[in-house]
PDB file of C-alpha atoms in Angstrom:
ATOM      1  CA  UNK A   1     108.422 153.392  83.429  1.00 68.00           C
ATOM      2  CA  UNK A   2     104.938 153.517  84.736  1.00 67.00           C
ATOM      3  CA  UNK A   3     101.981 155.009  82.748  1.00 66.00           C
ATOM      4  CA  UNK A   4     100.846 158.366  83.449  1.00 66.00           C
ATOM      5  CA  UNK A   5      97.802 158.497  85.415  1.00 59.00           C
ATOM      6  CA  UNK A   6      94.690 159.471  83.276  1.00 61.00           C
ATOM      7  CA  UNK A   7      94.097 163.197  83.933  1.00 62.00           C
ATOM      8  CA  UNK A   8      90.656 163.905  85.587  1.00 59.00           C
ATOM      9  CA  UNK A   9      88.219 166.431  84.975  1.00 58.00           C
ATOM     10  CA  UNK A  10      86.468 167.979  87.778  1.00 55.00           C
ATOM     11  CA  UNK A  11      82.692 167.558  87.559  1.00 53.00           C
ATOM     12  CA  UNK A  12      80.941 170.846  85.501  1.00 51.00           C
ATOM     13  CA  UNK A  13      79.913 173.218  88.119  1.00 49.00           C
ATOM     14  CA  UNK A  14      76.185 173.126  88.773  1.00 51.00           C
ATOM     15  CA  UNK A  15      74.427 175.974  86.927  1.00 53.00           C
ATOM     16  CA  UNK A  16      73.789 179.029  89.298  1.00 57.00           C
ATOM     17  CA  UNK A  17      70.108 179.616  89.550  1.00 70.00           C
ATOM     18  CA  UNK A  18      69.905 183.477  88.657  1.00 75.00           C
ATOM     19  CA  UNK A  19      66.510 183.681  90.962  1.00 85.00           C
ATOM     20  CA  UNK A  20      68.104 181.756  93.719  1.00 87.00           C
ATOM     21  CA  UNK A  21      67.931 184.307  97.085  1.00 91.00           C
ATOM     22  CA  UNK A  22      71.230 186.111  97.253  1.00 91.00           C
ATOM     23  CA  UNK A  23      71.651 188.164 100.744  1.00 93.00           C
ATOM     24  CA  UNK A  24      72.344 191.769 100.105  1.00 92.00           C
ATOM     25  CA  UNK A  25      75.415 192.618 102.614  1.00 85.00           C
ATOM     26  CA  UNK A  26      74.482 196.090 103.390  1.00 92.00           C
ATOM     27  CA  UNK A  27      70.882 194.233 104.550  1.00 93.00           C
ATOM     28  CA  UNK A  28      72.595 192.436 106.869  1.00 91.00           C
ATOM     29  CA  UNK A  29      74.508 195.100 108.447  1.00 91.00           C
ATOM     30  CA  UNK A  30      70.937 197.496 108.323  1.00 94.00           C
ATOM     31  CA  UNK A  31      68.715 194.688 109.576  1.00 93.00           C
ATOM     32  CA  UNK A  32      66.676 195.601 106.335  1.00 96.00           C
ATOM     33  CA  UNK A  33      64.188 192.569 105.048  1.00 97.00           C
ATOM     34  CA  UNK A  34      63.346 194.283 102.078  1.00 96.00           C
ATOM     35  CA  UNK A  35      65.071 192.414  99.885  1.00 95.00           C
ATOM     36  CA  UNK A  36      62.792 189.186 100.760  1.00 96.00           C
ATOM     37  CA  UNK A  37      59.767 190.817  99.869  1.00 96.00           C
ATOM     38  CA  UNK A  38      57.284 188.578  97.414  1.00 95.00           C
ATOM     39  CA  UNK A  39      56.968 185.210  96.658  1.00 96.00           C
ATOM     40  CA  UNK A  40      59.736 182.296  97.008  1.00 94.00           C
ATOM     41  CA  UNK A  41      59.796 178.620  96.305  1.00 91.00           C
ATOM     42  CA  UNK A  42      61.794 176.568  98.917  1.00 89.00           C
ATOM     43  CA  UNK A  43      63.475 173.851  98.425  1.00 84.00           C
ATOM     44  CA  UNK A  44      64.668 170.967  98.433  1.00 76.00           C
ATOM     45  CA  UNK A  45      61.682 169.191  97.423  1.00 77.00           C
ATOM     46  CA  UNK A  46      61.528 166.294  99.850  1.00 74.00           C
ATOM     47  CA  UNK A  47      59.641 162.827  98.987  1.00 72.00           C
ATOM     48  CA  UNK A  48      56.888 162.024 101.514  1.00 70.00           C
ATOM     49  CA  UNK A  49      56.949 158.361 102.762  1.00 68.00           C
ATOM     50  CA  UNK A  50      54.052 156.945 105.451  1.00 65.00           C
ATOM     51  CA  UNK A  51      55.572 154.896 107.965  1.00 66.00           C
ATOM     52  CA  UNK A  52      54.520 151.653 105.831  1.00 74.00           C
ATOM     53  CA  UNK A  53      56.307 153.214 102.960  1.00 74.00           C
ATOM     54  CA  UNK A  54      53.860 154.319 100.761  1.00 74.00           C
ATOM     55  CA  UNK A  55      55.166 157.232  98.738  1.00 74.00           C
ATOM     56  CA  UNK A  56      52.816 160.357  98.878  1.00 73.00           C
ATOM     57  CA  UNK A  57      54.787 162.640  96.521  1.00 76.00           C
ATOM     58  CA  UNK A  58      57.227 165.705  96.840  1.00 81.00           C
ATOM     59  CA  UNK A  59      56.202 168.815  99.094  1.00 82.00           C
ATOM     60  CA  UNK A  60      56.122 171.726  97.129  1.00 85.00           C
ATOM     61  CA  UNK A  61      56.819 174.977  99.816  1.00 88.00           C
ATOM     62  CA  UNK A  62      56.545 178.427  99.320  1.00 91.00           C
ATOM     63  CA  UNK A  63      57.179 181.371 101.470  1.00 94.00           C
ATOM     64  CA  UNK A  64      55.681 184.716 100.870  1.00 96.00           C
ATOM     65  CA  UNK A  65      57.178 187.952 102.512  1.00 97.00           C
ATOM     66  CA  UNK A  66      56.498 191.775 102.786  1.00 97.00           C
ATOM     67  CA  UNK A  67      59.606 194.215 103.505  1.00 97.00           C
ATOM     68  CA  UNK A  68      59.166 193.891 106.858  1.00 97.00           C
ATOM     69  CA  UNK A  69      59.875 189.990 107.001  1.00 97.00           C
ATOM     70  CA  UNK A  70      55.876 188.771 108.093  1.00 98.00           C
ATOM     71  CA  UNK A  71      55.236 186.033 105.684  1.00 97.00           C
ATOM     72  CA  UNK A  72      53.098 183.165 104.819  1.00 95.00           C
ATOM     73  CA  UNK A  73      54.045 179.610 104.398  1.00 92.00           C
ATOM     74  CA  UNK A  74      52.113 177.306 102.012  1.00 90.00           C
ATOM     75  CA  UNK A  75      52.788 173.487 101.492  1.00 87.00           C
ATOM     76  CA  UNK A  76      51.377 171.042  99.033  1.00 84.00           C
ATOM     77  CA  UNK A  77      52.529 167.852  96.970  1.00 79.00           C
ATOM     78  CA  UNK A  78      53.338 167.657  93.351  1.00 76.00           C
ATOM     79  CA  UNK A  79      50.107 165.469  92.718  1.00 72.00           C
ATOM     80  CA  UNK A  80      48.176 168.524  93.972  1.00 69.00           C
ATOM     81  CA  UNK A  81      47.316 167.293  97.411  1.00 72.00           C
ATOM     82  CA  UNK A  82      46.485 170.213  99.985  1.00 73.00           C
ATOM     83  CA  UNK A  83      47.892 172.980 100.609  1.00 82.00           C
ATOM     84  CA  UNK A  84      47.878 174.003 103.668  1.00 86.00           C
ATOM     85  CA  UNK A  85      48.835 177.165 104.992  1.00 89.00           C
ATOM     86  CA  UNK A  86      50.393 179.009 108.398  1.00 91.00           C
ATOM     87  CA  UNK A  87      52.362 182.021 109.338  1.00 95.00           C
ATOM     88  CA  UNK A  88      56.268 182.923 109.049  1.00 96.00           C
ATOM     89  CA  UNK A  89      58.673 185.425 109.872  1.00 97.00           C
ATOM     90  CA  UNK A  90      62.002 186.268 109.230  1.00 97.00           C
ATOM     91  CA  UNK A  91      64.706 188.361 110.739  1.00 97.00           C
ATOM     92  CA  UNK A  92      68.258 189.205 111.297  1.00 96.00           C
ATOM     93  CA  UNK A  93      70.203 188.199 114.252  1.00 95.00           C
ATOM     94  CA  UNK A  94      74.135 187.613 114.236  1.00 93.00           C
ATOM     95  CA  UNK A  95      74.512 188.318 110.611  1.00 93.00           C
ATOM     96  CA  UNK A  96      72.607 185.830 109.358  1.00 95.00           C
ATOM     97  CA  UNK A  97      68.859 185.535 107.986  1.00 96.00           C
ATOM     98  CA  UNK A  98      66.467 183.556 110.131  1.00 97.00           C
ATOM     99  CA  UNK A  99      63.281 182.149 108.855  1.00 96.00           C
ATOM    100  CA  UNK A 100      60.600 180.220 111.267  1.00 95.00           C
ATOM    101  CA  UNK A 101      57.324 178.805 109.961  1.00 93.00           C
ATOM    102  CA  UNK A 102      54.437 177.352 112.434  1.00 90.00           C
ATOM    103  CA  UNK A 103      52.863 174.253 111.709  1.00 85.00           C
ATOM    104  CA  UNK A 104      50.724 174.759 108.664  1.00 83.00           C
ATOM    105  CA  UNK A 105      47.298 173.291 108.669  1.00 81.00           C
ATOM    106  CA  UNK A 106      44.673 172.569 105.604  1.00 77.00           C
ATOM    107  CA  UNK A 107      41.949 170.323 104.842  1.00 70.00           C
ATOM    108  CA  UNK A 108      43.870 167.582 103.079  1.00 64.00           C
ATOM    109  CA  UNK A 109      47.272 168.559 104.818  1.00 65.00           C
ATOM    110  CA  UNK A 110      49.253 169.515 107.187  1.00 71.00           C
ATOM    111  CA  UNK A 111      53.276 170.183 107.870  1.00 75.00           C
ATOM    112  CA  UNK A 112      55.362 170.567 110.531  1.00 78.00           C
ATOM    113  CA  UNK A 113      57.187 173.830 111.052  1.00 84.00           C
ATOM    114  CA  UNK A 114      60.488 174.529 109.572  1.00 89.00           C
ATOM    115  CA  UNK A 115      63.361 176.805 110.821  1.00 92.00           C
ATOM    116  CA  UNK A 116      66.105 178.252 108.482  1.00 93.00           C
ATOM    117  CA  UNK A 117      69.521 179.740 108.873  1.00 95.00           C
ATOM    118  CA  UNK A 118      70.905 181.412 105.531  1.00 94.00           C
ATOM    119  CA  UNK A 119      74.372 183.279 105.543  1.00 94.00           C
ATOM    120  CA  UNK A 120      76.149 185.344 102.824  1.00 91.00           C
ATOM    121  CA  UNK A 121      79.569 183.559 101.849  1.00 90.00           C
ATOM    122  CA  UNK A 122      82.451 185.241 101.496  1.00 89.00           C
ATOM    123  CA  UNK A 123      81.918 185.173  97.417  1.00 86.00           C
ATOM    124  CA  UNK A 124      78.726 186.341  98.048  1.00 85.00           C
ATOM    125  CA  UNK A 125      76.591 183.169  97.477  1.00 87.00           C
ATOM    126  CA  UNK A 126      74.043 182.537  99.976  1.00 91.00           C
ATOM    127  CA  UNK A 127      73.775 179.225 101.849  1.00 91.00           C
ATOM    128  CA  UNK A 128      70.857 177.922 103.877  1.00 92.00           C
ATOM    129  CA  UNK A 129      70.248 175.015 105.844  1.00 92.00           C
ATOM    130  CA  UNK A 130      67.214 173.890 107.447  1.00 89.00           C
ATOM    131  CA  UNK A 131      65.446 172.231 110.426  1.00 88.00           C
ATOM    132  CA  UNK A 132      61.722 170.316 110.301  1.00 83.00           C
ATOM    133  CA  UNK A 133      60.861 171.373 114.328  1.00 84.00           C
ATOM    134  CA  UNK A 134      58.211 168.800 114.718  1.00 78.00           C
ATOM    135  CA  UNK A 135      58.752 166.176 117.160  1.00 77.00           C
ATOM    136  CA  UNK A 136      58.330 163.199 115.222  1.00 73.00           C
ATOM    137  CA  UNK A 137      61.458 164.466 113.557  1.00 73.00           C
ATOM    138  CA  UNK A 138      63.879 164.775 116.299  1.00 78.00           C
ATOM    139  CA  UNK A 139      66.843 162.617 115.910  1.00 78.00           C
ATOM    140  CA  UNK A 140      65.615 161.399 112.259  1.00 74.00           C
ATOM    141  CA  UNK A 141      67.712 162.022 109.278  1.00 69.00           C
ATOM    142  CA  UNK A 142      64.874 164.316 107.729  1.00 71.00           C
ATOM    143  CA  UNK A 143      65.560 166.602 111.106  1.00 77.00           C
ATOM    144  CA  UNK A 144      67.834 168.661 109.041  1.00 82.00           C
ATOM    145  CA  UNK A 145      68.474 169.657 105.792  1.00 83.00           C
ATOM    146  CA  UNK A 146      70.151 171.900 103.292  1.00 85.00           C
ATOM    147  CA  UNK A 147      67.916 174.780 101.887  1.00 86.00           C
ATOM    148  CA  UNK A 148      67.490 176.964  99.252  1.00 85.00           C
ATOM    149  CA  UNK A 149      64.931 180.094  98.390  1.00 87.00           C
ATOM    150  CA  UNK A 150      64.237 180.984  94.723  1.00 88.00           C
ATOM    151  CA  UNK A 151      62.617 183.725  93.571  1.00 89.00           C
ATOM    152  CA  UNK A 152      59.112 183.175  92.310  1.00 84.00           C
ATOM    153  CA  UNK A 153      57.472 186.403  91.170  1.00 64.00           C
TER     154      UNK A 153
END
């Protein structure tokens, strides 16, 4: 008789951040963006590396919106380098939240725009994906990324 294989426990579930964006179901139907009003951290915090391999530090990106989806995108680095600011806008299209930022420019930093799509999953959670819109990212591994928004204020 063969020995019984060990029982493997599934990995523990990631703790859910209570500040993570949850898109209210009724907001999608009504096109209401008031749930987005306030300041949001945008993740993930990506390590920035120059073409010669110099590590510049992780980005710290935030979005601030009014109840109509008009906003501001701000990007800096964990080491304090930056920031830059640029316009952002949000809208609901085809039952999904769409967010676009334009290139932000600052005295020490500039950052390409981003395009985010967030959708409400059947279990009520929100899943977002993002794309860096700059030409330098086209076809690179950094062009597309999984994203999240977490309420800051």
